[in-house]
PDB file of C-alpha atoms and ligand atoms in Angstrom:
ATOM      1  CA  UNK A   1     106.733 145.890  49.448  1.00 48.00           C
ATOM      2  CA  UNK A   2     108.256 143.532  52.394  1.00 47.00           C
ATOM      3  CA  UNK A   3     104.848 141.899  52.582  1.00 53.00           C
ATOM      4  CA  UNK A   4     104.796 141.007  48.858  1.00 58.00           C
ATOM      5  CA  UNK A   5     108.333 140.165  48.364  1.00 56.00           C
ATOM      6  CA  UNK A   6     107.443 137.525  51.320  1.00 56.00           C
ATOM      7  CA  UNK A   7     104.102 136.244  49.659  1.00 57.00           C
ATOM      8  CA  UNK A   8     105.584 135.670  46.619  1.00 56.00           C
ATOM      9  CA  UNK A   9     108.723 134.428  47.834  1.00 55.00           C
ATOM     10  CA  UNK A  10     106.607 131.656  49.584  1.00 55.00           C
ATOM     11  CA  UNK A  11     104.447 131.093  45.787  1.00 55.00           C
ATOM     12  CA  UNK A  12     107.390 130.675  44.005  1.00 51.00           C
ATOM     13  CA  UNK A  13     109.375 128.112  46.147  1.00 49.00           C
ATOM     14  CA  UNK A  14     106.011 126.179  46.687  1.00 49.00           C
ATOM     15  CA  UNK A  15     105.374 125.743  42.878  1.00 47.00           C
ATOM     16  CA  UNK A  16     109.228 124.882  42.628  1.00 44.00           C
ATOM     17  CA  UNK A  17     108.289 122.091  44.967  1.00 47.00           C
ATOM     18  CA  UNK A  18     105.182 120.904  43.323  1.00 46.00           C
ATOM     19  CA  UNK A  19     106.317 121.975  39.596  1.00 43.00           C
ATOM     20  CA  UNK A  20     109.810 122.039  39.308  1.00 43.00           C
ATOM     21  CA  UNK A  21     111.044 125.012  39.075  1.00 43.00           C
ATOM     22  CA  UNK A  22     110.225 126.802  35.665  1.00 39.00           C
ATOM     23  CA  UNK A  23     108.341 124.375  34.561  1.00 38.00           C
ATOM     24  CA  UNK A  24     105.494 126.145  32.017  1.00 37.00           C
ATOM     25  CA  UNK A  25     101.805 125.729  32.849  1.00 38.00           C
ATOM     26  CA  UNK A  26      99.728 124.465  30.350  1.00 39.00           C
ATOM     27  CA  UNK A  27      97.212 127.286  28.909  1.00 42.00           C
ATOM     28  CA  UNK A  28      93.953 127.257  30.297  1.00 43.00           C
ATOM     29  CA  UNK A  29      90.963 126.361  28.828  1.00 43.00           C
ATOM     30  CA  UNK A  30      88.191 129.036  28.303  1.00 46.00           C
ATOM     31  CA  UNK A  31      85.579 128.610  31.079  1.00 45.00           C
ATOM     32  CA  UNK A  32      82.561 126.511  30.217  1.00 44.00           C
ATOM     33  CA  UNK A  33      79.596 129.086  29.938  1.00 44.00           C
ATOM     34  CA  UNK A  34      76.971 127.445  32.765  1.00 43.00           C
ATOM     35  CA  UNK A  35      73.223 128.782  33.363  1.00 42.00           C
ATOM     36  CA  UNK A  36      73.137 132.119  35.132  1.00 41.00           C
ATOM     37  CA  UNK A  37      73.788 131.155  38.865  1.00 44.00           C
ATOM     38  CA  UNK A  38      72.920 134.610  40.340  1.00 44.00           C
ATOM     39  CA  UNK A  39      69.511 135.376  40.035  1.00 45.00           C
ATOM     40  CA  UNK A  40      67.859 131.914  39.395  1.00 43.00           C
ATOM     41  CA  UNK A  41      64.413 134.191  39.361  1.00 44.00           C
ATOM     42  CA  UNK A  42      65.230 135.618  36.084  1.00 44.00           C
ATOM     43  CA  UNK A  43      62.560 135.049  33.450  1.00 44.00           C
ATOM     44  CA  UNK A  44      63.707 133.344  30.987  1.00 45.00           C
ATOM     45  CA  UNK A  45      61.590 134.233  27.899  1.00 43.00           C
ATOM     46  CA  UNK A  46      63.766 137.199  27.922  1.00 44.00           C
ATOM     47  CA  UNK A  47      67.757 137.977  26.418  1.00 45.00           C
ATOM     48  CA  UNK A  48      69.754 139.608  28.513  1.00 44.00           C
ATOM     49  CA  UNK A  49      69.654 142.653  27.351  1.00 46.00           C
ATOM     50  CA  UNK A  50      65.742 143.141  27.742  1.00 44.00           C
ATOM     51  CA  UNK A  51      65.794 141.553  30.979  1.00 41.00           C
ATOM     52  CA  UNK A  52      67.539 144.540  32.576  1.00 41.00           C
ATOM     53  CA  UNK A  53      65.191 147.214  31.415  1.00 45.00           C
ATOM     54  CA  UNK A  54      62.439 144.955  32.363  1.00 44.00           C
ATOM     55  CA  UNK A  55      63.423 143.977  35.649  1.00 51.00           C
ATOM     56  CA  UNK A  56      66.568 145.756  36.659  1.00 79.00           C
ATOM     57  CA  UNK A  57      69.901 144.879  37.087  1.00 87.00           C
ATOM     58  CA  UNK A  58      70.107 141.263  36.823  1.00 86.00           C
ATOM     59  CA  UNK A  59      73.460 140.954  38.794  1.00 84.00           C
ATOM     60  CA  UNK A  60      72.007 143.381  41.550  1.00 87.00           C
ATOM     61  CA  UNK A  61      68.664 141.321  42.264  1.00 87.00           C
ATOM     62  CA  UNK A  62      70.030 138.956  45.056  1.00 90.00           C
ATOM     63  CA  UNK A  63      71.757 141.958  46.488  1.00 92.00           C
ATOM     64  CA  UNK A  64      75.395 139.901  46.652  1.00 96.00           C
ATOM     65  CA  UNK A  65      77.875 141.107  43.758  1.00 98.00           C
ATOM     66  CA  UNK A  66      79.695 138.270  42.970  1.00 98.00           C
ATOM     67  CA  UNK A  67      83.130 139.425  41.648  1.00 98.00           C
ATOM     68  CA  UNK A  68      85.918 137.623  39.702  1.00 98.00           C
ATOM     69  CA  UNK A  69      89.455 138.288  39.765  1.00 98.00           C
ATOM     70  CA  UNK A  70      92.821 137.094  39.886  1.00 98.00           C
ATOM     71  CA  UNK A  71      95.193 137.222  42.614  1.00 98.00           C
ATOM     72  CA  UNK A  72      98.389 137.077  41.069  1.00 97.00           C
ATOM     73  CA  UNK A  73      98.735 140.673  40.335  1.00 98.00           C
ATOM     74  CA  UNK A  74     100.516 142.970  43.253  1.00 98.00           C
ATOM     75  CA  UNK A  75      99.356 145.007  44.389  1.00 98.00           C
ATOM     76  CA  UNK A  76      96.284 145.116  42.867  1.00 98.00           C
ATOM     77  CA  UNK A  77      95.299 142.073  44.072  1.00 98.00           C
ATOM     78  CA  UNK A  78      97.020 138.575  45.542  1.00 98.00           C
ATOM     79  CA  UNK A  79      96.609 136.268  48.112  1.00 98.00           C
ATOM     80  CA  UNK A  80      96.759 137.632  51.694  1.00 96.00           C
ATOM     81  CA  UNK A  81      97.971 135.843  54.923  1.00 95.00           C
ATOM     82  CA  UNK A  82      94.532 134.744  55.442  1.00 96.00           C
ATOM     83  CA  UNK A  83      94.867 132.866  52.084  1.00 96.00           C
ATOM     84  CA  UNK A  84      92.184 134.925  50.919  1.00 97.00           C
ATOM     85  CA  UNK A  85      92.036 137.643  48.163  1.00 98.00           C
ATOM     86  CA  UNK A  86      93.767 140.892  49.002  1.00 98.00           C
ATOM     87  CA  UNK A  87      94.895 144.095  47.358  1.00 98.00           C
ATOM     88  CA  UNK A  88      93.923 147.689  46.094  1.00 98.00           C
ATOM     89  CA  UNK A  89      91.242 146.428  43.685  1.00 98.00           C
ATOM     90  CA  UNK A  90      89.683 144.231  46.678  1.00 98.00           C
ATOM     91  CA  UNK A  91      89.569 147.075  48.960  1.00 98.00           C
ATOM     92  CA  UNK A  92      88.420 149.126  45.757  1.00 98.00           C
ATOM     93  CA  UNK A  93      85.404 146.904  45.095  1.00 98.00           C
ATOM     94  CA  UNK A  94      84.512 146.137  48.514  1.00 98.00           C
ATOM     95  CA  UNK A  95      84.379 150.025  49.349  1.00 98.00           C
ATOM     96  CA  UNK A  96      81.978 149.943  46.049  1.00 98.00           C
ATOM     97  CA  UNK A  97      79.625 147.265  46.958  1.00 98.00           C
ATOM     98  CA  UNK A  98      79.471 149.157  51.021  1.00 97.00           C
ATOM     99  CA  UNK A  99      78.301 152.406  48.990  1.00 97.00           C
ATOM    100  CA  UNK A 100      76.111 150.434  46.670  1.00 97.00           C
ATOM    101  CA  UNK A 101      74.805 148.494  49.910  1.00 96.00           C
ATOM    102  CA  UNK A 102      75.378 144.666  48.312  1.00 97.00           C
ATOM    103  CA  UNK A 103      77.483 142.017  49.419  1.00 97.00           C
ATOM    104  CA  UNK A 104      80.840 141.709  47.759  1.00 98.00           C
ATOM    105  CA  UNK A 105      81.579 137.788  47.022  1.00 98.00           C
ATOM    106  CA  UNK A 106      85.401 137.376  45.630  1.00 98.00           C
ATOM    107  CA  UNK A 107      85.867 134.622  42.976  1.00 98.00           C
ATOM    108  CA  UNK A 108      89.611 134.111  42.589  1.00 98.00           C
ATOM    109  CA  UNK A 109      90.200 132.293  38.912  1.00 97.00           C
ATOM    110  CA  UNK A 110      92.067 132.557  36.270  1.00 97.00           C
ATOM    111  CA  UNK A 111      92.496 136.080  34.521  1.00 97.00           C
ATOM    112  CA  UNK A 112      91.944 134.444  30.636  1.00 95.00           C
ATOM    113  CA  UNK A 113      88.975 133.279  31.761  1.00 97.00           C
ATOM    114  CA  UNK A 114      87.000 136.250  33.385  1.00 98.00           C
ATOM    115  CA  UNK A 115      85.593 138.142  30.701  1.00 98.00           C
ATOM    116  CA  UNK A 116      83.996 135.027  29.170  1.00 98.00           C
ATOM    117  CA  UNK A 117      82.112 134.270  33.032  1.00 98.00           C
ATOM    118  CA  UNK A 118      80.450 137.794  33.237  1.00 98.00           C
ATOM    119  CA  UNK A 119      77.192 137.259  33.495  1.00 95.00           C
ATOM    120  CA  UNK A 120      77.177 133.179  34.068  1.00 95.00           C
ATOM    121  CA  UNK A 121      79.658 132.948  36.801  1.00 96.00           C
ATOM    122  CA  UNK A 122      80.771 136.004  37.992  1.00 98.00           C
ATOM    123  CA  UNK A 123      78.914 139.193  37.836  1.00 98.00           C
ATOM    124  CA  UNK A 124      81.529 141.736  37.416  1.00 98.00           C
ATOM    125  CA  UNK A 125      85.359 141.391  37.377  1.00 98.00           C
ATOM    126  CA  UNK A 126      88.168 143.555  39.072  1.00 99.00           C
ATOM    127  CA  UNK A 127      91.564 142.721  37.899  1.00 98.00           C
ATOM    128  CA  UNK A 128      94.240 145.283  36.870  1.00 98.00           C
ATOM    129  CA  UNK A 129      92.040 144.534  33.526  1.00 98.00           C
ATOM    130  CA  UNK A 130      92.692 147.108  30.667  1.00 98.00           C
ATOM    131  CA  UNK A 131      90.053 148.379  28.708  1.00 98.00           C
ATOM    132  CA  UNK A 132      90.221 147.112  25.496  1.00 98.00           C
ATOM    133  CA  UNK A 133      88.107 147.262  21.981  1.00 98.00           C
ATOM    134  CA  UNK A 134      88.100 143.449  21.457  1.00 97.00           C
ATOM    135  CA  UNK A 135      86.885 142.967  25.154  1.00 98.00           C
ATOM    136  CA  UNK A 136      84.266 145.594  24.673  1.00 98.00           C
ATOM    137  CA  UNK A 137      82.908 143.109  22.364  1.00 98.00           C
ATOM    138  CA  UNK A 138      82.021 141.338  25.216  1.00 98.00           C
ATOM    139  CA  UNK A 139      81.544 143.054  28.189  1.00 98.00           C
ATOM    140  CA  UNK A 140      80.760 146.688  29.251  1.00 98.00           C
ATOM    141  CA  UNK A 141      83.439 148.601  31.362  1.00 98.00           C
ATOM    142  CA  UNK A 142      82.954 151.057  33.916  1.00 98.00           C
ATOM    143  CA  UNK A 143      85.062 154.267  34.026  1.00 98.00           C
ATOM    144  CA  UNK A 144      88.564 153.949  34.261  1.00 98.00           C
ATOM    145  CA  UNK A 145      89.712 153.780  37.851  1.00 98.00           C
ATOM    146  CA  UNK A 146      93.594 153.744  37.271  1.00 98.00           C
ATOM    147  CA  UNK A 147      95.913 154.415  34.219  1.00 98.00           C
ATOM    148  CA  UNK A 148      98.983 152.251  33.635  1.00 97.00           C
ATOM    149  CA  UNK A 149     101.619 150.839  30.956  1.00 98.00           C
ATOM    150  CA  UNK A 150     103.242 147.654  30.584  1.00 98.00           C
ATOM    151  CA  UNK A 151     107.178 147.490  31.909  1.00 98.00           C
ATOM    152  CA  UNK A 152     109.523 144.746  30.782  1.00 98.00           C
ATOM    153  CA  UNK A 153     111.628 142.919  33.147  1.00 98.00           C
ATOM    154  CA  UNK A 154     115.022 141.597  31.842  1.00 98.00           C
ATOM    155  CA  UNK A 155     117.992 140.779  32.702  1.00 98.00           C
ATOM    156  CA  UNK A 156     120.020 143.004  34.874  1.00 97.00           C
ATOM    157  CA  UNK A 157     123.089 142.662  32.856  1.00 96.00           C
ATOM    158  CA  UNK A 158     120.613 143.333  29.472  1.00 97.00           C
ATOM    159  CA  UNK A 159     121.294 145.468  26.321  1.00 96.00           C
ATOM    160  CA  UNK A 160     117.750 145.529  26.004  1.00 97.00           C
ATOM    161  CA  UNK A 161     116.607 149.163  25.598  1.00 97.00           C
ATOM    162  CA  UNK A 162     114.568 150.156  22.290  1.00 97.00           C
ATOM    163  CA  UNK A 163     111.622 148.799  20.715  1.00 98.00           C
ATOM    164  CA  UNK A 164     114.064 147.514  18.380  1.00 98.00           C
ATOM    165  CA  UNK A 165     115.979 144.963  20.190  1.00 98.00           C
ATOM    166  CA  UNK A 166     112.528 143.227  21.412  1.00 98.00           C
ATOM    167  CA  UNK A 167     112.422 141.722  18.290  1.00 98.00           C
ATOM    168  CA  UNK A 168     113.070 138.113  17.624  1.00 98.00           C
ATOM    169  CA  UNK A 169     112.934 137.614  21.552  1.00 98.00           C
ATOM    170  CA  UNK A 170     111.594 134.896  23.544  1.00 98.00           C
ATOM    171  CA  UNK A 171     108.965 136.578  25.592  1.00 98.00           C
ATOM    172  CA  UNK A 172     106.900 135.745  28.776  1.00 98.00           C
ATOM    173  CA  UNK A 173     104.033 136.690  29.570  1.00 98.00           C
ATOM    174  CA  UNK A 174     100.395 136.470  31.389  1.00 97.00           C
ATOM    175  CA  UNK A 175      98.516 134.071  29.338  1.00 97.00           C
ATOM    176  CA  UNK A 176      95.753 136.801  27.339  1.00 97.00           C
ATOM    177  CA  UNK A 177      96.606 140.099  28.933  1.00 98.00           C
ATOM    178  CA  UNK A 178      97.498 143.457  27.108  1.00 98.00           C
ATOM    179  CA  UNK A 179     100.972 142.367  27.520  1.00 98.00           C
ATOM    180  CA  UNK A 180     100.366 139.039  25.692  1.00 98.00           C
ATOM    181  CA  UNK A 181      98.900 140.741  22.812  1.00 98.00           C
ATOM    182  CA  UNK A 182     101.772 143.061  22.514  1.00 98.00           C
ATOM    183  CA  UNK A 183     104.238 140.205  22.722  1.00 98.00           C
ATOM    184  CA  UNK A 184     102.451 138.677  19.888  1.00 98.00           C
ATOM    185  CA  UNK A 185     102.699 141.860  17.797  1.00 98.00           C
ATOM    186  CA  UNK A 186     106.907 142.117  18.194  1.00 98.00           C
ATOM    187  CA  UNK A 187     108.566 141.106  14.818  1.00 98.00           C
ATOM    188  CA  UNK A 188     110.054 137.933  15.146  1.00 98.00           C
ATOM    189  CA  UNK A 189     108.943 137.478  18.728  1.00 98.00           C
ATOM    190  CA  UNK A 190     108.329 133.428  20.030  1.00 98.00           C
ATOM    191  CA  UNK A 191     105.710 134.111  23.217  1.00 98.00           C
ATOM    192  CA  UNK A 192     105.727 131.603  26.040  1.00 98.00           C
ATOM    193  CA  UNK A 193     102.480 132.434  28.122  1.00 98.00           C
ATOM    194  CA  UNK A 194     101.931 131.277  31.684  1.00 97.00           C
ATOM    195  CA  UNK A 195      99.095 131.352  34.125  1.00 95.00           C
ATOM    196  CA  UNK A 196     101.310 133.606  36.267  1.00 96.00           C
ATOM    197  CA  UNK A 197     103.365 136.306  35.247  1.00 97.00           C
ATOM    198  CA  UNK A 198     105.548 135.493  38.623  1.00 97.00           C
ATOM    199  CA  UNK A 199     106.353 132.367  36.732  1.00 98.00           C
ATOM    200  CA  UNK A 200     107.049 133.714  33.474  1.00 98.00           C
ATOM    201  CA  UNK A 201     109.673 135.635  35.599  1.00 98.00           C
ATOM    202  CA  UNK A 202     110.905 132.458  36.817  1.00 98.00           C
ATOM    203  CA  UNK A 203     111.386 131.558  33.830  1.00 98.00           C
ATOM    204  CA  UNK A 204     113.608 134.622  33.021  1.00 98.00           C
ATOM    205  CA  UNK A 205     115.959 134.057  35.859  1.00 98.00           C
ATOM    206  CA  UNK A 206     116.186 130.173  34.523  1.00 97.00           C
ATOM    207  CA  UNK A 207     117.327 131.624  31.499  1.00 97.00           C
ATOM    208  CA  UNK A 208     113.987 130.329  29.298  1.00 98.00           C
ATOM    209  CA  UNK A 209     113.106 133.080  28.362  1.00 98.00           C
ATOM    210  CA  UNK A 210     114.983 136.347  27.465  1.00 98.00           C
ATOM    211  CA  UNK A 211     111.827 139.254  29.051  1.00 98.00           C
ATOM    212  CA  UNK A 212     108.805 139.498  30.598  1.00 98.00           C
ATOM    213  CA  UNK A 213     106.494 141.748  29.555  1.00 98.00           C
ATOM    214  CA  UNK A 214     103.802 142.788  32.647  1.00 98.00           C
ATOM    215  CA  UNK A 215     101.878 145.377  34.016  1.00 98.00           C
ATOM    216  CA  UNK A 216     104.260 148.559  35.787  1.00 98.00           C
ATOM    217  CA  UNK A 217     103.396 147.981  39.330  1.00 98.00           C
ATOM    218  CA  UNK A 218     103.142 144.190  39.220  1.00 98.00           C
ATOM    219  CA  UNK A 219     106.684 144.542  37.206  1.00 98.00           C
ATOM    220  CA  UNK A 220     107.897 146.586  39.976  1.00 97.00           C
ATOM    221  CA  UNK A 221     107.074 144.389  42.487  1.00 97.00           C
ATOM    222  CA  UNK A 222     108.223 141.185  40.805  1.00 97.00           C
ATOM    223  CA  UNK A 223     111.416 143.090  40.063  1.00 97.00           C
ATOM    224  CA  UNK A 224     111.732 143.901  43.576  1.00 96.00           C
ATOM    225  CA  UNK A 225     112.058 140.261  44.579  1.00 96.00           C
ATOM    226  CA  UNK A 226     115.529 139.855  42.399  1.00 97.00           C
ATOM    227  CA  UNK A 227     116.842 143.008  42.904  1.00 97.00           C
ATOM    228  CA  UNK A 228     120.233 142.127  41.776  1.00 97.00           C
ATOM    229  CA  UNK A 229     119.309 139.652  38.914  1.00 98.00           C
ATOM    230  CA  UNK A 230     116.779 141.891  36.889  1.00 98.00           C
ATOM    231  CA  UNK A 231     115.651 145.256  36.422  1.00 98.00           C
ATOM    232  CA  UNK A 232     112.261 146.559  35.452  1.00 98.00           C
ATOM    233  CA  UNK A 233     112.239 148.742  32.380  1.00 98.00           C
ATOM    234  CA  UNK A 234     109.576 151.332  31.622  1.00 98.00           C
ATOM    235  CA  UNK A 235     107.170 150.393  28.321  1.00 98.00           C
ATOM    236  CA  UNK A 236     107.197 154.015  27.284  1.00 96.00           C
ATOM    237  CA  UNK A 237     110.913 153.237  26.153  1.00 97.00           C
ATOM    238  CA  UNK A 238     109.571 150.556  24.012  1.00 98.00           C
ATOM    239  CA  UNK A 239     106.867 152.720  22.700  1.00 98.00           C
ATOM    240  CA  UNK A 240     103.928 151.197  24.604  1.00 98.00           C
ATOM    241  CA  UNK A 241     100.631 153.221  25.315  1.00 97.00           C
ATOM    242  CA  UNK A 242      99.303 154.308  28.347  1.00 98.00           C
ATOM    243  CA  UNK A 243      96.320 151.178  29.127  1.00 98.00           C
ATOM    244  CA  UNK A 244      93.037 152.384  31.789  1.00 98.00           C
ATOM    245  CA  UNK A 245      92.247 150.015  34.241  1.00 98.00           C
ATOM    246  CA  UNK A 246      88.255 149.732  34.675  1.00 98.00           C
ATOM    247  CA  UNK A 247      85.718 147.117  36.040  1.00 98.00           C
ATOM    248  CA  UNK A 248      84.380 145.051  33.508  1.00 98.00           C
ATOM    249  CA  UNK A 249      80.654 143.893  33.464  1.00 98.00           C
ATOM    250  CA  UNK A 250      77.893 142.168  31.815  1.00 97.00           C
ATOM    251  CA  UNK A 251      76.467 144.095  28.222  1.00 97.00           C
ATOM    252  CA  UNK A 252      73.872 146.402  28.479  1.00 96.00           C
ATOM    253  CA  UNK A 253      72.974 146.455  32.430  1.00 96.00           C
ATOM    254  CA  UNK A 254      72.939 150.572  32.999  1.00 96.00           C
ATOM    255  CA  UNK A 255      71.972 150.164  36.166  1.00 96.00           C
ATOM    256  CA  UNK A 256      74.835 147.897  37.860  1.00 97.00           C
ATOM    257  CA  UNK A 257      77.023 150.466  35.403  1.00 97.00           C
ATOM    258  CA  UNK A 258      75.583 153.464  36.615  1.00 97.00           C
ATOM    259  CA  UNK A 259      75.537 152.551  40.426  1.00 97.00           C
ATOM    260  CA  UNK A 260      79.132 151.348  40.408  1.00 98.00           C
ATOM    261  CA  UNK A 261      80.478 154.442  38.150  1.00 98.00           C
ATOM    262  CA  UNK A 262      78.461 156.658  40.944  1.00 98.00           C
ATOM    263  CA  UNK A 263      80.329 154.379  43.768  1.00 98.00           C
ATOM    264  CA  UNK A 264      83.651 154.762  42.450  1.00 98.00           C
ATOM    265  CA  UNK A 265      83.139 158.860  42.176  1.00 98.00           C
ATOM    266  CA  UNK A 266      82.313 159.356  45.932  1.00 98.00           C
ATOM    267  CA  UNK A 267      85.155 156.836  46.786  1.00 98.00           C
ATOM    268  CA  UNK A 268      87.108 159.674  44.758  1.00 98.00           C
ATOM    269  CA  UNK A 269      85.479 162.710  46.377  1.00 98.00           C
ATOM    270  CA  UNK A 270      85.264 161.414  49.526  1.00 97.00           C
ATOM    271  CA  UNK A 271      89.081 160.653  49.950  1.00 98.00           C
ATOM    272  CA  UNK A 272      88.643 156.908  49.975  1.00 98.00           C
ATOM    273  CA  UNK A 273      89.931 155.979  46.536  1.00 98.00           C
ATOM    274  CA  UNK A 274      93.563 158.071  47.737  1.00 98.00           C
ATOM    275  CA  UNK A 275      93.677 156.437  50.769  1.00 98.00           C
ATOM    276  CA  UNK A 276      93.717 152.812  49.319  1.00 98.00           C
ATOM    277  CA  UNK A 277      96.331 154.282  46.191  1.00 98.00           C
ATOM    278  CA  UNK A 278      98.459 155.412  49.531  1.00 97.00           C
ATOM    279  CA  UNK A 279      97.663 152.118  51.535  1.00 97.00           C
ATOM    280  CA  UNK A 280      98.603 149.270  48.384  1.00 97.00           C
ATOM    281  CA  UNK A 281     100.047 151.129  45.753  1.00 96.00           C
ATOM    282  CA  UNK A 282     102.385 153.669  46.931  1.00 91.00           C
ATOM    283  CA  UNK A 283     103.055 152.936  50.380  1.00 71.00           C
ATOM    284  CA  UNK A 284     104.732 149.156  49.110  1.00 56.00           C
TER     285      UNK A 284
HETATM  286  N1  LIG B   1      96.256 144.907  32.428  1.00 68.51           N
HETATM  287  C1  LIG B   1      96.496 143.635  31.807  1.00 68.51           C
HETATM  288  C2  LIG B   1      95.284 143.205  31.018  1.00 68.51           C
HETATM  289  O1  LIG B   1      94.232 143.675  31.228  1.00 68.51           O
HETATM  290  C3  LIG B   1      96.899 142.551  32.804  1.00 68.51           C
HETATM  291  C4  LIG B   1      95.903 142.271  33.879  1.00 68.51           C
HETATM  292  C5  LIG B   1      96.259 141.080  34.776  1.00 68.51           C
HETATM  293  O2  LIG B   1      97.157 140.295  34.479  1.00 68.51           O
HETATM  294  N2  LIG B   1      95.555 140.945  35.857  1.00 68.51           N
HETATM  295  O3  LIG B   1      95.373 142.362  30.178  1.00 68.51           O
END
């Protein structure tokens, strides 16, 4: 936990600096789509979908798996000392890509605009993302690796307790994550959405808005770093449903599906998978 409270303590007061503090970040625009950058060798007479059962997985052929995330999510994933991506779901898909014998490449962008660069920028993506009907339009998901539930952070000195008294609220959130979309749904509710839920926090402590709905264990940690000024609540209270985190990836490519599902299983079996729940999740 000490190491995140640090990292973050460091984000926040350098976007105060550059941002003022609280001050709302403009929504960002959905990622271009750009010509398939991976495997420039693909034929092109073919969709997508028949180039995989012609040639094989697409996103496998150069042998690097180029992966998109996030890193504004502890402890799933942020940004380490070494300024570069760290966090369970790193050490999860770089354990993955050692048993499936490819090169892991981290892209760190923004989470709204991952799903939409599967399969143009990004070959897979790994980011505390739930699995979720509208994104199944989209992309494919592997099994669920980890089940969770969104929390909401409020005011220490809150009434706030029932699904009830979320109505009519001014809510933060991540711009287009589960917890957006529930936001959204709450009767009355005005959402402010940010690129980073630790600034929608921000903006709870500055009084702009009156929650923050977010993830439970980026909640707890983001929680953790005003320990006196707000408490994390658990969604169940509210009525929220359990959401399963999985690895989402391009339509139709069974065998990048298959070979990471078979991955994650011996990660399981072989003790792996515990160790790096003990190492990022619990052990914070
Ligand atoms: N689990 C949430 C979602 O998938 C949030 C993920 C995130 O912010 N990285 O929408």
């Amino acid at each position: 936990m000490k190491k995140y409270l640090a990292l973050f303590m460091a984000t926040v007061m350098s976007a105060c600096l550059l941002a003022g503090c609280g001050a709302k970040e403009e929504a960002a625009a959905p990622a271009a789509p750009e010509a398939a950058t991976v495997d420039e060798t693909a034929s092109e007479d073919q969709t997508a979908d028949t180039a995989e059962a012609a040639t094989g997985s697409e996103a496998l052929a150069d042998g690097v798996l180029t992966v998109g995330t996030n890193a504004e999510f502890p402890p799933f994933e942020f940004v380490g000392d070494d300024g570069n991506p760290d966090g369970f779901d790193m050490a999860l898909i770089k354990a993955v890509g050692e048993k499936m014998g490819v090169e892991v490449q981290i892209e760190n962008m923004e989470f709204s605009s991952l799903v939409s660069s599967i399969g143009n920028k990004i070959d897979v993506a790994i980011a505390g993302m739930t699995v979720t009907d509208e994104r199944k339009e989209v992309v494919d998901f592997s099994d669920s690796y980890y089940d969770a539930v969104q929390y909401v952070i409020v005011p220490a000195d809150s009434a706030i307790a029932k699904a009830e008294d979320l109505n009519g609220k001014t809510i933060g959130v991540q711009l287009g994550t589960t917890g957006d979309f529930i936001a959204q749904d709450i009767e009355g509710s005005t959402v402010s959405s940010y690129n980073k839920a630790v600034d929608a926090v921000n903006d709870l402590l500055n009084g702009r808005v009156d929650l923050v709905i977010v993830d439970k264990n980026p909640a707890q940690v983001f929680a953790g770093m005003y320990p006196d000024d707000v408490v994390a609540l658990d969604g169940a209270q509210f009525g929220f449903e359990v959401e399963n985190y999985a690895i989402a990836m391009p339509k139709g490519d069974a065998e990048l599906a298959d070979a990471i599902n078979k991955a994650v299983k011996e990660l399981k079996e072989d003790g792996t998978f515990d160790k790096l729940v003990a190492e990022y999740i619990e052990g914070n």
